[in-house]
Amino acid sequence: MSGTFVGMPKFPGAAREALADTQLRYNLAHATGTIRGKRAAVVGEVENWEEVRLAGAAVKERALLELDQRLMQLEGALTARGATVHWARDAAEANAIVTGIAQAHAVDEVVKVKSMVTQEIGLNEALEAEGIAAWETDLAELIVQLGGDLPSHILVPAIHRNRAEVREIFLREMAKVGRPAPAGLTDEPAVLAGAAREHLREKFLRAKVAVSGANFAIADSGTLVVVESEGNGRMCLTLPEVLVSVVGIEKVVSTWDEVDPLLRLLPRSSTGERMNPYTSTWTGVTPGDGPQEVHVVLLDNGRTRALADEVGRQALRCIRCSACLNVCPVYERTGGHAYGSVYPGPIGAILNPLLKGTGVDEQVDSLPYASSLCGACFEACPVRIDIPEVLVHLRSKVVDGHRDDRIPKPEAVAFKAAGWAFGSAERLAAGERVSGLAGKVLGRRGGRKAQVLGRLPGPGGAWTDARDLPVPPTESFREWWERTDGGREEDDDDRT
Amino acid sequence: MTAREEILAHVRAALADVDAIPGPVVSPAGAGADDPRDVVLERFAERVADYRAEVVRCASDEVAAAVAAAVPGGARVVVPDGLAAELVAGLAPEQLVADDGLTAHQLDAIDAVVTACRVGIAETGTIVLDHQADQGRRALTLVPDRHVCVVRADQVVADVPDAVALLDPARPLTWISGPSATSDIELSRVEGVHGPRTLVMVLVESEGGR
């Protein structure tokens, strides 16, 4: 894959580019609008949705609050069922573990179930560097992989591609990596899906090693759960001899019974279905059925950093449904690429800074500002993550992270100046006189009384690019008070 | 320190502020818990069909014929070891293939599979397999392109929590809601990608028909 998120511009720059792409904006509006409608219909069917939502949030919260106990319990249950449990502090460790397992079986390819976490750690690239091909088997991921670009939506990663583009990619790329696309390939979605079926089937049938993530990892039974639609997940989880699952430590659910609310919330919030076509669960090795060598890699990669943030830790409840993306007015217009991460949208705007830390990378620091704080994401979230609350919290952390910068940001300079001016009555009065004078001059530009100023020069330009700044009043409140004795001698004619 | 020790230490340090752990979460009631059986069964049949599965409802003495009708003439059908013989009595013996450790490639050359199931969920139109002897190992219901699944009326529950309570997580489980599907290209739903493209659900109701 040639695409990479490394070196992405800050959100505002990336968003400006995305906004200029009218095809992308059309595709996004269509996709998010359609899924919003489907979700609303199936959520409306559930009379006690709010109750289920509260239960789902409580299930995830409970597991997180005693995560050390639950992780050890999960490890014990998995080991008892014949699985090998690995622990990885970061992406490099996880990639080395998976690569090592593949090498131990002397394979030059693995099949993969769509998994956010393996994208997060850049597993495909790490395997490729060791000469091992990682075949994405989810249709959208296949389109993205063959097209050499990046996913743009958690649920429908190829939403930025239309059917004609998909046909082009299949015709051009499939033959390079396996079974070619059939000669008479049309751009009908059913025909394109059929081509993907044929192309991938030969890979499924011969694959020795599969790599998956997991939607849930159940501590008391050692069960992993994968929720999917196409059956590519079942293929990967069933046919190969060896299965490696990379699981973020936040995926833990304490008990089997507690997976119930999550299985009710996820499909309805995600694809807008009462239930997704396929859910697979497995517990270690089942003799005579499925992979006989099962590995689970428990991954930190910033999750304990997020867990330590008392406000932000709720983001680890996320079950990756993407409902918050589809209701977000910012995401709907910019799409996923602008966020520069595998986790886009409102959840990405909080998850990335929480996982990576603030004050380190400008791109990451720009994400908590990629929101109008309208609150639609919180309303849609099936596990009640208060994303606006975390956004505001992270904004304050970003600002705190820059307090000691040698070259302060324009806002910091402006607020420092404001603090100085408001700190003394004399200074404030002097400032008001200057502002009033400026108002008289600026307000008469062009021969008539202007109401708003245009784009300001200098650092003020960044503010006035997208906002109107009213012309300063010609008289300050204090001047007015002095002149009219607090309104008692008000003379309308004198007002300018 | 090993990665394990370090991660667990970081988790404990991160949770230093936590003093009370909430107890187990009690599942909220599912839908249709108080509905009469015939309403639940009707909903199950409707919702399975809603996801583009073919639904056949029959009496227990009509199952063999219903199964036979769900398989194209002459098709080769793999049958799990523990499946009741009367379910496939309507098929010619030469059509039937036993699972004696068939490879994935051998399964790929077989047209259909007939199985039982563990539980049906009315609210979501879901069939759950727990891959016991009457359903076979997971590959059997995955590789062949047609899955005929026989569900007894008494196996149908109202909603997800009822199913979770019945299922044993120690067994591998496959929850099936309609045939495999994708909406990845311009969000237009296509039924049938990698899993069986045709799912026929035979719902067997009480003795003597309904």
XYZ file of C-alpha atoms in Angstrom:
706
model
C 0.000 0.000 0.000
C 1.456 3.328 -0.977
C -0.843 5.426 1.162
C 0.203 6.390 4.621
C -1.049 8.673 7.294
C 2.445 9.770 8.283
C 3.086 13.454 7.657
C -0.569 14.353 7.232
C -1.273 18.102 7.348
C -3.208 19.531 10.253
C -6.970 19.095 10.061
C -7.831 22.583 8.711
C -5.427 22.212 5.780
C -6.529 18.668 4.982
C -10.182 19.652 5.322
C -9.802 22.516 2.867
C -8.537 20.087 0.220
C -11.336 17.607 0.909
C -13.975 20.333 0.716
C -12.811 21.232 -2.773
C -13.550 17.667 -3.984
C -17.193 17.839 -5.037
C -17.421 14.122 -5.917
C -16.204 13.215 -2.449
C -18.698 15.568 -0.855
C -21.520 14.075 -2.900
C -20.496 10.495 -1.994
C -20.206 11.368 1.678
C -23.512 13.177 1.875
C -25.201 10.235 0.153
C -23.529 7.635 2.380
C -23.964 9.355 5.699
C -27.539 10.363 4.873
C -28.511 6.831 3.844
C -26.978 5.170 6.893
C -28.474 7.799 9.214
C -31.912 6.978 7.865
C -31.467 3.209 8.238
C -30.083 3.580 11.737
C -32.942 5.822 12.833
C -35.495 3.284 11.576
C -34.064 0.257 13.411
C -33.199 2.183 16.565
C -36.780 3.462 16.611
C -37.997 -0.152 16.686
C -36.407 -0.798 20.071
C -38.746 0.499 22.742
C -36.151 0.553 25.508
C -33.207 1.729 23.373
C -32.010 4.158 26.038
C -32.042 1.388 28.615
C -30.010 -0.899 26.340
C -27.651 1.986 25.634
C -27.109 2.573 29.349
C -26.464 -1.142 29.818
C -23.943 -1.190 26.963
C -22.072 1.773 28.426
C -22.088 0.155 31.875
C -20.753 -3.146 30.512
C -17.774 -1.471 28.871
C -17.175 0.897 31.784
C -17.154 -1.930 34.308
C -14.599 -3.926 32.340
C -12.358 -0.867 31.957
C -12.448 0.005 35.657
C -10.965 -3.363 36.594
C -9.078 -3.939 33.395
C -6.015 -5.507 35.023
C -8.151 -8.221 36.637
C -10.151 -8.808 33.477
C -7.088 -9.051 31.256
C -5.535 -11.669 33.497
C -8.829 -13.558 33.580
C -9.022 -13.418 29.774
C -5.457 -14.649 29.472
C -6.157 -17.531 31.828
C -9.325 -18.595 30.009
C -7.663 -18.405 26.597
C -4.637 -20.366 27.728
C -6.846 -23.032 29.282
C -8.491 -23.446 25.889
C -5.254 -23.960 24.028
C -4.640 -20.422 22.759
C -1.276 -18.658 23.065
C -1.538 -15.172 24.543
C 1.011 -12.474 23.642
C 1.291 -8.966 25.060
C 2.440 -6.012 22.966
C 3.301 -2.589 24.391
C 3.192 -0.878 21.013
C 2.744 -1.289 17.278
C 6.294 -2.461 16.677
C 5.999 -5.249 19.252
C 2.627 -6.402 17.916
C 3.884 -6.396 14.335
C 6.976 -8.363 15.334
C 4.822 -10.985 17.077
C 2.500 -11.457 14.093
C 5.384 -11.473 11.625
C 7.228 -14.019 13.773
C 4.220 -16.363 13.782
C 3.875 -16.090 9.996
C 7.594 -16.763 9.554
C 7.451 -19.756 11.878
C 4.987 -21.278 9.416
C 7.120 -20.250 6.432
C 4.226 -18.545 4.628
C 4.534 -15.696 2.154
C 0.925 -14.566 2.558
C -1.787 -14.164 5.183
C -5.506 -13.468 4.763
C -7.002 -10.690 6.863
C -10.383 -9.836 8.290
C -11.114 -6.131 8.282
C -9.701 -4.826 11.513
C -9.182 -1.265 12.694
C -6.423 -2.233 15.077
C -4.193 -3.846 12.469
C -4.532 -0.662 10.417
C -3.648 1.346 13.496
C -0.375 -0.562 13.929
C 0.448 -0.687 10.209
C 0.591 -4.480 10.175
C 0.274 -4.878 6.397
C 3.302 -2.695 5.788
C 5.289 -4.506 8.482
C 4.462 -7.891 6.918
C 5.233 -6.596 3.457
C 8.666 -5.464 4.643
C 9.350 -9.112 5.529
C 8.122 -10.341 2.161
C 4.733 -11.508 3.442
C 1.647 -10.358 1.521
C -1.367 -9.455 3.693
C -4.572 -9.857 1.685
C -7.462 -7.698 2.851
C -10.645 -9.695 2.316
C -13.412 -7.243 3.174
C -14.727 -5.916 -0.137
C -14.188 -2.269 0.734
C -10.741 -2.965 2.172
C -9.900 -4.912 -0.986
C -10.914 -1.898 -3.089
C -8.792 0.378 -0.914
C -5.830 -2.010 -0.948
C -5.928 -2.653 -4.697
C -6.418 1.069 -5.343
C -3.379 1.862 -3.212
C -5.177 4.431 -1.081
C -6.530 4.903 2.417
C -9.825 4.006 4.065
C -12.119 6.986 4.590
C -14.859 5.581 6.821
C -14.785 2.994 9.598
C -17.699 1.049 8.209
C -17.552 1.696 4.463
C -13.852 2.396 3.911
C -14.211 2.819 0.137
C -17.072 5.277 0.302
C -14.929 7.779 -1.610
C -14.916 5.447 -4.649
C -17.843 5.093 -7.032
C -18.729 1.951 -8.993
C -16.927 3.002 -12.165
C -13.729 3.596 -10.212
C -14.085 0.213 -8.477
C -14.430 -1.508 -11.857
C -11.302 0.268 -13.133
C -9.321 -0.762 -10.050
C -10.444 -4.411 -10.318
C -9.609 -4.619 -14.033
C -6.231 -3.014 -13.546
C -5.045 -4.559 -10.276
C -6.596 -7.992 -9.621
C -4.461 -9.780 -12.202
C -1.287 -8.487 -10.548
C -2.023 -10.233 -7.266
C -4.080 -13.299 -8.167
C -7.125 -14.283 -10.134
C -7.860 -11.553 -12.709
C -11.201 -9.806 -12.936
C -13.450 -11.451 -15.541
C -13.211 -9.905 -19.013
C -16.830 -8.773 -19.203
C -16.776 -7.001 -15.846
C -19.517 -4.373 -15.613
C -19.907 -1.737 -12.930
C -23.001 -3.381 -11.381
C -22.327 -3.769 -7.630
C -23.499 -7.418 -7.778
C -21.088 -8.176 -10.625
C -18.233 -6.419 -8.854
C -18.971 -8.337 -5.646
C -18.976 -11.549 -7.692
C -15.528 -10.724 -9.064
C -14.269 -10.164 -5.519
C -15.736 -13.524 -4.477
C -13.859 -15.379 -7.211
C -10.652 -13.423 -6.673
C -10.580 -14.010 -2.924
C -11.876 -17.572 -2.854
C -8.627 -19.014 -4.168
C -6.817 -17.131 -1.417
C -9.186 -18.359 1.316
C -8.931 -21.972 0.202
C -5.140 -22.057 0.224
C -4.367 -19.718 3.155
C -2.450 -21.243 6.060
C -2.424 -18.189 8.342
C -5.171 -15.666 9.011
C -5.059 -12.403 10.947
C -8.114 -10.862 12.580
C -9.072 -8.313 15.178
C -11.988 -8.824 17.555
C -15.050 -6.771 18.369
C -15.229 -8.176 21.879
C -12.998 -10.334 24.069
C -14.944 -11.990 26.863
C -12.884 -12.369 29.998
C -14.755 -15.090 31.888
C -14.984 -17.510 28.971
C -11.979 -16.512 26.836
C -14.266 -16.002 23.846
C -13.476 -13.663 20.973
C -16.271 -12.184 18.846
C -16.090 -10.929 15.257
C -19.081 -9.129 13.765
C -19.208 -8.917 9.955
C -21.378 -9.042 6.852
C -19.720 -10.678 3.902
C -18.480 -14.012 5.219
C -14.849 -13.116 4.626
C -14.486 -13.084 8.390
C -15.873 -16.617 8.683
C -13.517 -17.760 5.921
C -10.480 -16.344 7.731
C -11.593 -17.554 11.162
C -12.460 -21.067 9.973
C -10.349 -22.356 7.075
C -6.678 -21.558 7.843
C -4.616 -23.722 10.191
C -3.319 -20.768 12.175
C -5.284 -17.763 13.452
C -3.706 -14.668 14.991
C -6.054 -12.096 16.520
C -4.758 -8.665 17.463
C -6.966 -7.305 20.213
C -6.754 -3.877 21.854
C -6.920 -4.277 25.622
C -10.041 -2.087 25.704
C -12.075 -4.748 23.868
C -12.619 -6.701 27.059
C -16.132 -7.535 28.235
C -16.299 -9.095 31.703
C -18.801 -11.905 31.184
C -20.543 -13.768 28.371
C -23.993 -12.572 29.493
C -22.852 -8.961 29.280
C -22.139 -9.218 25.566
C -25.926 -9.163 25.029
C -26.540 -5.397 25.086
C -23.528 -4.832 22.851
C -24.822 -7.314 20.255
C -28.126 -5.435 20.281
C -26.483 -2.002 19.999
C -23.713 -2.564 17.467
C -25.499 -3.667 14.267
C -28.317 -1.169 14.687
C -25.887 1.696 15.278
C -23.445 0.603 12.634
C -25.075 -0.667 9.455
C -28.624 0.131 10.493
C -29.550 -3.561 10.592
C -31.359 -5.477 13.307
C -28.474 -7.904 13.125
C -25.437 -8.122 10.871
C -25.368 -11.156 8.539
C -22.603 -13.029 10.408
C -21.270 -13.016 13.938
C -18.573 -15.563 14.806
C -17.431 -16.454 18.291
C -14.624 -18.827 19.200
C -12.886 -19.812 22.379
C -9.293 -20.888 21.907
C -8.931 -24.087 19.919
C -11.903 -26.347 19.119
C -10.528 -29.806 18.292
C -11.493 -30.809 14.757
C -13.114 -27.471 13.944
C -11.295 -24.410 12.626
C -7.708 -23.294 13.252
C -5.807 -25.663 15.511
C -3.204 -23.040 16.395
C -4.721 -19.891 17.894
C -2.824 -16.790 18.992
C -4.162 -13.671 20.675
C -2.038 -10.515 20.813
C -3.188 -8.125 23.555
C -2.171 -4.624 22.493
C -1.647 -1.460 24.527
C -0.310 1.120 21.995
C -1.519 4.138 23.961
C -4.619 2.609 25.518
C -3.230 2.778 29.052
C -2.403 6.439 28.394
C -6.055 7.022 27.444
C -7.186 5.015 30.469
C -5.205 7.306 32.769
C -7.202 10.322 31.557
C -10.186 10.415 33.892
C -12.342 12.404 31.475
C -11.030 10.795 28.308
C -11.099 7.149 29.376
C -14.741 6.846 28.334
C -13.496 6.892 24.720
C -12.194 3.352 25.318
C -15.823 2.230 25.529
C -16.026 2.751 21.751
C -17.295 -0.298 19.846
C -16.313 1.156 16.418
C -19.860 1.407 15.075
C -19.246 4.713 13.212
C -22.642 6.191 14.126
C -20.879 9.366 15.278
C -19.275 9.813 11.855
C -22.594 9.634 10.083
C -24.260 12.307 12.197
C -21.292 14.694 12.298
C -21.692 17.893 10.235
C -17.907 18.207 10.021
C -17.274 14.605 8.926
C -20.117 14.733 6.415
C -18.311 17.520 4.567
C -14.642 16.661 4.961
C -14.673 12.859 4.952
C -12.292 10.603 6.807
C -8.943 11.357 5.194
C -8.799 14.877 6.635
C -8.453 13.387 10.130
C -5.179 11.750 9.110
C -5.864 8.584 11.081
C -7.544 5.204 10.840
C -9.985 6.554 13.414
C -11.751 9.483 11.735
C -14.777 11.549 12.688
C -15.751 12.661 16.182
C -14.433 9.513 17.852
C -11.135 9.926 15.995
C -10.921 13.542 17.119
C -10.754 12.324 20.721
C -9.250 8.835 20.369
C -6.117 9.904 18.487
C -5.034 12.581 20.993
C -5.877 10.230 23.872
C -3.828 7.363 22.415
C -0.926 9.478 21.229
C -0.904 12.267 23.807
C -1.285 16.005 23.264
C 1.425 18.632 22.827
C 3.615 16.352 20.729
C 2.269 16.420 17.198
C 0.539 19.425 15.618
C -1.690 17.232 13.461
C -2.948 15.310 16.497
C -3.359 18.554 18.449
C -5.529 19.990 15.663
C -8.107 17.185 15.926
C -10.014 18.268 19.065
C -10.844 21.448 17.151
C -12.392 19.529 14.223
C -15.847 19.908 15.735
C -18.606 22.454 16.166
C -19.471 20.823 19.534
C -23.057 20.352 18.344
C -23.449 17.163 20.386
C -25.017 14.962 17.694
C -22.250 12.383 18.214
C -23.109 11.911 21.876
C -26.780 11.450 21.009
C -25.916 8.755 18.462
C -23.256 6.921 20.455
C -24.564 3.494 21.523
C -22.240 3.420 24.539
C -22.882 7.035 25.531
C -19.400 8.462 25.047
C -19.749 12.179 25.780
C -17.544 13.187 22.872
C -18.141 16.966 23.209
C -17.079 16.824 26.859
C -13.869 15.024 25.918
C -13.231 17.408 23.000
C -13.389 20.434 25.294
C -11.206 18.661 27.847
C -8.626 17.837 25.166
C -8.663 21.392 23.818
C -7.622 22.572 27.259
C -4.863 19.954 27.312
C -3.640 21.080 23.889
C -3.504 24.685 25.115
C -1.746 23.595 28.310
C 0.780 21.733 26.209
C 1.803 24.992 24.521
C 2.097 27.225 27.597
C 5.893 27.084 27.564
C 6.378 27.433 23.805
C 9.215 29.825 22.899
C 7.119 31.313 20.099
C 3.590 31.650 21.487
C 0.526 31.136 19.325
C -1.384 34.272 18.152
C -4.342 33.394 20.413
C -2.025 33.209 23.415
C -0.562 36.634 22.544
C -4.037 38.095 22.029
C -5.346 36.773 25.323
C -2.232 37.868 27.184
C -2.710 41.382 25.761
C -6.387 41.285 26.687
C -5.477 40.225 30.208
C -3.081 43.170 30.512
C -5.619 45.678 29.136
C -8.528 44.436 31.260
C -6.277 44.377 34.317
C -6.442 48.154 34.906
C -9.182 50.753 34.452
C -6.788 53.268 32.896
C -5.456 50.823 30.365
C -8.966 49.698 29.473
C -10.162 53.315 29.007
C -7.166 54.069 26.806
C -7.864 50.968 24.754
C -11.505 51.901 24.359
C -10.600 55.352 23.081
C -8.376 53.790 20.416
C -11.066 51.281 19.505
C -13.692 54.036 19.225
C -11.434 56.023 16.969
C -10.808 52.952 14.858
C -14.564 52.407 14.672
C -15.126 55.929 13.390
C -12.475 55.510 10.715
C -13.216 51.945 9.659
C -16.984 52.392 9.788
C -16.868 55.148 7.186
C -14.717 53.322 4.673
C -16.181 53.378 1.177
C -18.349 56.371 1.881
C -21.082 54.583 3.788
C -21.439 53.126 7.241
C -20.147 49.547 7.233
C -21.496 47.026 9.742
C -18.708 44.436 9.526
C -15.048 44.434 8.696
C -13.593 42.389 5.853
C -10.527 40.202 6.133
C -8.014 41.658 8.569
C -4.335 41.796 7.667
C -1.685 39.909 9.645
C -2.478 37.262 12.280
C -6.057 38.562 12.523
C -6.577 37.190 9.011
C -6.869 33.635 10.318
C -9.800 34.695 12.481
C -11.619 36.791 9.867
C -11.184 34.222 7.068
C -14.400 32.522 8.043
C -15.972 35.035 10.426
C -17.373 38.560 10.296
C -15.887 40.988 12.774
C -18.289 43.817 13.626
C -16.970 47.366 13.264
C -16.005 48.590 16.754
C -18.568 50.971 18.277
C -17.495 54.603 18.140
C -18.305 55.156 21.814
C -17.473 52.881 24.698
C -19.959 52.006 27.433
C -17.978 54.018 29.934
C -17.918 57.092 27.661
C -21.652 56.747 27.139
C -22.232 56.490 30.903
C -20.182 59.609 31.569
C -21.868 61.560 28.793
C -25.478 60.639 29.684
C -25.089 60.108 33.430
C -26.090 56.481 33.094
C -28.851 57.126 30.573
C -30.638 59.873 32.501
C -29.679 62.503 29.940
C -29.962 60.254 26.921
C -30.246 62.195 23.711
C -30.955 59.996 20.730
C -29.646 62.520 18.227
C -26.189 62.451 19.754
C -25.727 58.773 19.079
C -23.529 58.026 16.201
C 9.948 -5.923 32.836
C 8.050 -8.053 30.325
C 5.443 -6.433 28.113
C 2.763 -8.185 30.151
C 4.031 -6.843 33.466
C 4.496 -3.371 32.054
C 1.025 -3.166 30.483
C -0.633 -4.435 33.661
C 1.399 -1.955 35.724
C 0.307 0.882 33.441
C -3.315 -0.236 33.722
C -3.098 -0.242 37.533
C -1.429 3.162 37.592
C -4.068 4.539 35.206
C -6.857 3.300 37.488
C -5.338 4.592 40.726
C -8.239 7.062 41.088
C -10.900 4.340 40.882
C -12.312 3.229 44.230
C -15.612 1.526 43.415
C -16.209 -1.096 40.741
C -19.833 -1.443 39.622
C -21.372 -4.925 39.764
C -22.421 -7.098 36.822
C -24.797 -5.400 34.396
C -28.280 -6.868 34.228
C -29.499 -7.074 30.662
C -32.534 -4.951 29.849
C -35.593 -6.883 28.721
C -35.625 -8.026 25.125
C -38.452 -7.326 22.719
C -41.495 -9.564 22.485
C -40.846 -11.424 25.736
C -44.570 -11.555 26.518
C -45.830 -12.143 23.005
C -47.750 -15.387 22.317
C -45.762 -18.137 20.579
C -47.511 -17.800 17.232
C -46.675 -14.090 17.121
C -43.013 -14.806 17.934
C -42.835 -17.503 15.231
C -44.518 -15.240 12.707
C -42.031 -12.483 13.472
C -39.121 -14.911 13.174
C -40.255 -16.112 9.742
C -40.900 -12.549 8.571
C -37.572 -11.204 9.687
C -35.524 -14.086 8.310
C -37.267 -13.468 4.981
C -36.677 -9.730 5.350
C -32.945 -10.428 5.048
C -33.496 -12.231 1.736
C -33.337 -15.761 3.067
C -35.907 -18.180 1.621
C -38.358 -19.248 4.296
C -40.327 -22.499 4.142
C -42.781 -23.347 6.913
C -43.949 -26.924 7.272
C -45.273 -29.583 9.637
C -42.906 -32.165 11.076
C -44.072 -34.870 8.643
C -43.333 -32.578 5.686
C -39.694 -31.759 6.543
C -38.055 -34.321 4.264
C -40.016 -33.039 1.288
C -39.323 -29.404 2.167
C -35.587 -30.069 2.448
C -35.546 -31.984 -0.829
C -37.383 -29.138 -2.541
C -34.841 -26.651 -1.229
C -31.996 -28.419 -3.048
C -31.741 -28.363 -6.853
C -32.167 -31.789 -8.492
C -28.962 -33.808 -8.592
C -27.074 -31.394 -6.355
C -24.423 -32.914 -4.103
C -25.222 -32.243 -0.475
C -22.888 -32.556 2.490
C -24.577 -33.796 5.643
C -23.169 -33.511 9.185
C -22.730 -36.828 10.999
C -25.285 -36.122 13.684
C -28.125 -34.866 11.468
C -31.323 -36.886 11.899
C -31.573 -39.139 8.838
C -35.247 -38.356 8.292
C -34.418 -34.722 7.484
C -32.635 -35.759 4.281
C -34.836 -38.746 3.518
C -36.250 -36.934 0.501
C -32.845 -36.733 -1.198
C -31.376 -39.554 -3.283
C -28.658 -41.450 -1.368
C -26.115 -40.751 -4.140
C -26.596 -37.015 -3.596
C -25.439 -37.205 0.011
C -21.824 -36.689 1.029
C -20.636 -37.517 4.549
C -18.101 -35.231 6.187
C -15.104 -37.504 6.560
C -12.659 -34.653 6.978
C -13.288 -32.990 3.610
C -10.725 -30.360 2.649
C -11.774 -26.805 1.888
C -11.226 -27.502 -1.817
C -13.445 -30.614 -1.641
C -16.142 -28.633 0.138
C -15.894 -25.973 -2.546
C -16.984 -28.601 -5.099
C -20.126 -29.469 -3.116
C -23.381 -27.666 -3.951
C -25.204 -27.506 -0.657
C -25.291 -28.357 3.032
C -28.253 -29.346 5.206
C -28.040 -28.739 8.954
C -30.049 -28.282 12.105
C -29.476 -25.234 14.334
C -29.229 -24.410 18.032
C -31.496 -21.380 18.410
C -33.512 -18.938 16.316
C -34.011 -15.284 17.321
C -37.320 -13.750 16.248
C -36.583 -10.065 16.825
C -33.495 -10.053 14.624
C -34.289 -12.902 12.194
C -31.165 -14.751 13.286
C -30.233 -18.440 13.266
C -27.461 -19.474 15.638
C -25.368 -22.584 15.032
C -23.287 -24.016 17.861
C -21.707 -26.607 15.548
C -22.741 -29.693 17.425
C -22.983 -32.980 15.549
C -26.276 -32.100 13.832
C -24.718 -28.932 12.368
C -21.151 -30.041 11.738
C -17.910 -28.148 11.952
C -17.918 -24.520 10.836
C -16.481 -25.047 7.346
C -19.481 -27.199 6.297
C -21.917 -24.304 6.535
C -19.493 -21.833 5.013
C -17.936 -23.124 1.816
C -20.890 -24.696 -0.074
C -22.971 -22.040 -1.832
C -26.368 -23.147 -0.499
C -27.265 -23.682 3.160
C -30.538 -25.364 4.068
C -31.108 -24.911 7.794
C -33.875 -26.732 9.632
C -35.219 -24.847 12.655
C -37.733 -26.419 15.053
C -40.377 -24.031 16.343
C -39.412 -24.808 19.937
C -35.902 -23.512 19.242
C -37.114 -20.009 18.454
C -36.709 -17.371 21.179
C -37.937 -13.787 21.235
C -34.763 -11.669 21.340
C -30.988 -11.624 21.726
C -30.799 -11.902 25.558
C -32.885 -15.088 25.462
C -30.419 -16.585 22.987
C -27.313 -15.481 24.891
C -28.706 -17.189 28.000
C -29.148 -20.490 26.115
C -25.808 -20.521 24.311
C -22.552 -21.940 25.629
C -19.597 -19.688 24.748
C -17.235 -22.629 25.087
C -18.595 -23.874 21.743
C -17.809 -22.019 18.521
C -20.915 -20.080 17.491
C -22.056 -18.733 14.140
C -24.905 -16.220 14.153
C -26.499 -16.005 10.715
C -28.945 -13.271 9.708
C -29.755 -13.808 6.059
C -27.224 -14.751 3.403
C -23.887 -12.980 3.304
C -24.180 -9.411 2.080
C -22.230 -6.272 1.348
C -23.091 -2.621 0.907
C -19.540 -1.564 0.190
C -20.077 -0.226 -3.319
C -22.136 2.946 -3.271
C -24.121 1.440 -0.400
C -26.192 -0.745 -2.694
C -26.872 -3.990 -0.913
C -25.667 -7.134 -2.694
C -26.679 -10.474 -1.200
C -24.098 -13.181 -1.458
C -20.407 -12.520 -1.182
C -18.257 -15.180 0.480
C -20.679 -17.143 2.599
C -23.459 -19.265 1.105
C -25.283 -17.043 -1.362
C -28.532 -18.870 -0.804
C -29.927 -19.530 2.658
C -33.107 -21.589 2.958
C -34.648 -21.722 6.406
C -37.104 -24.570 6.957
C -39.221 -23.803 10.012
C -40.796 -26.959 11.394
C -43.961 -26.342 13.340
C -46.011 -28.663 15.506
C -47.160 -32.158 14.626
C -49.822 -32.367 11.904
C -49.166 -28.992 10.304
C -50.161 -25.523 11.350
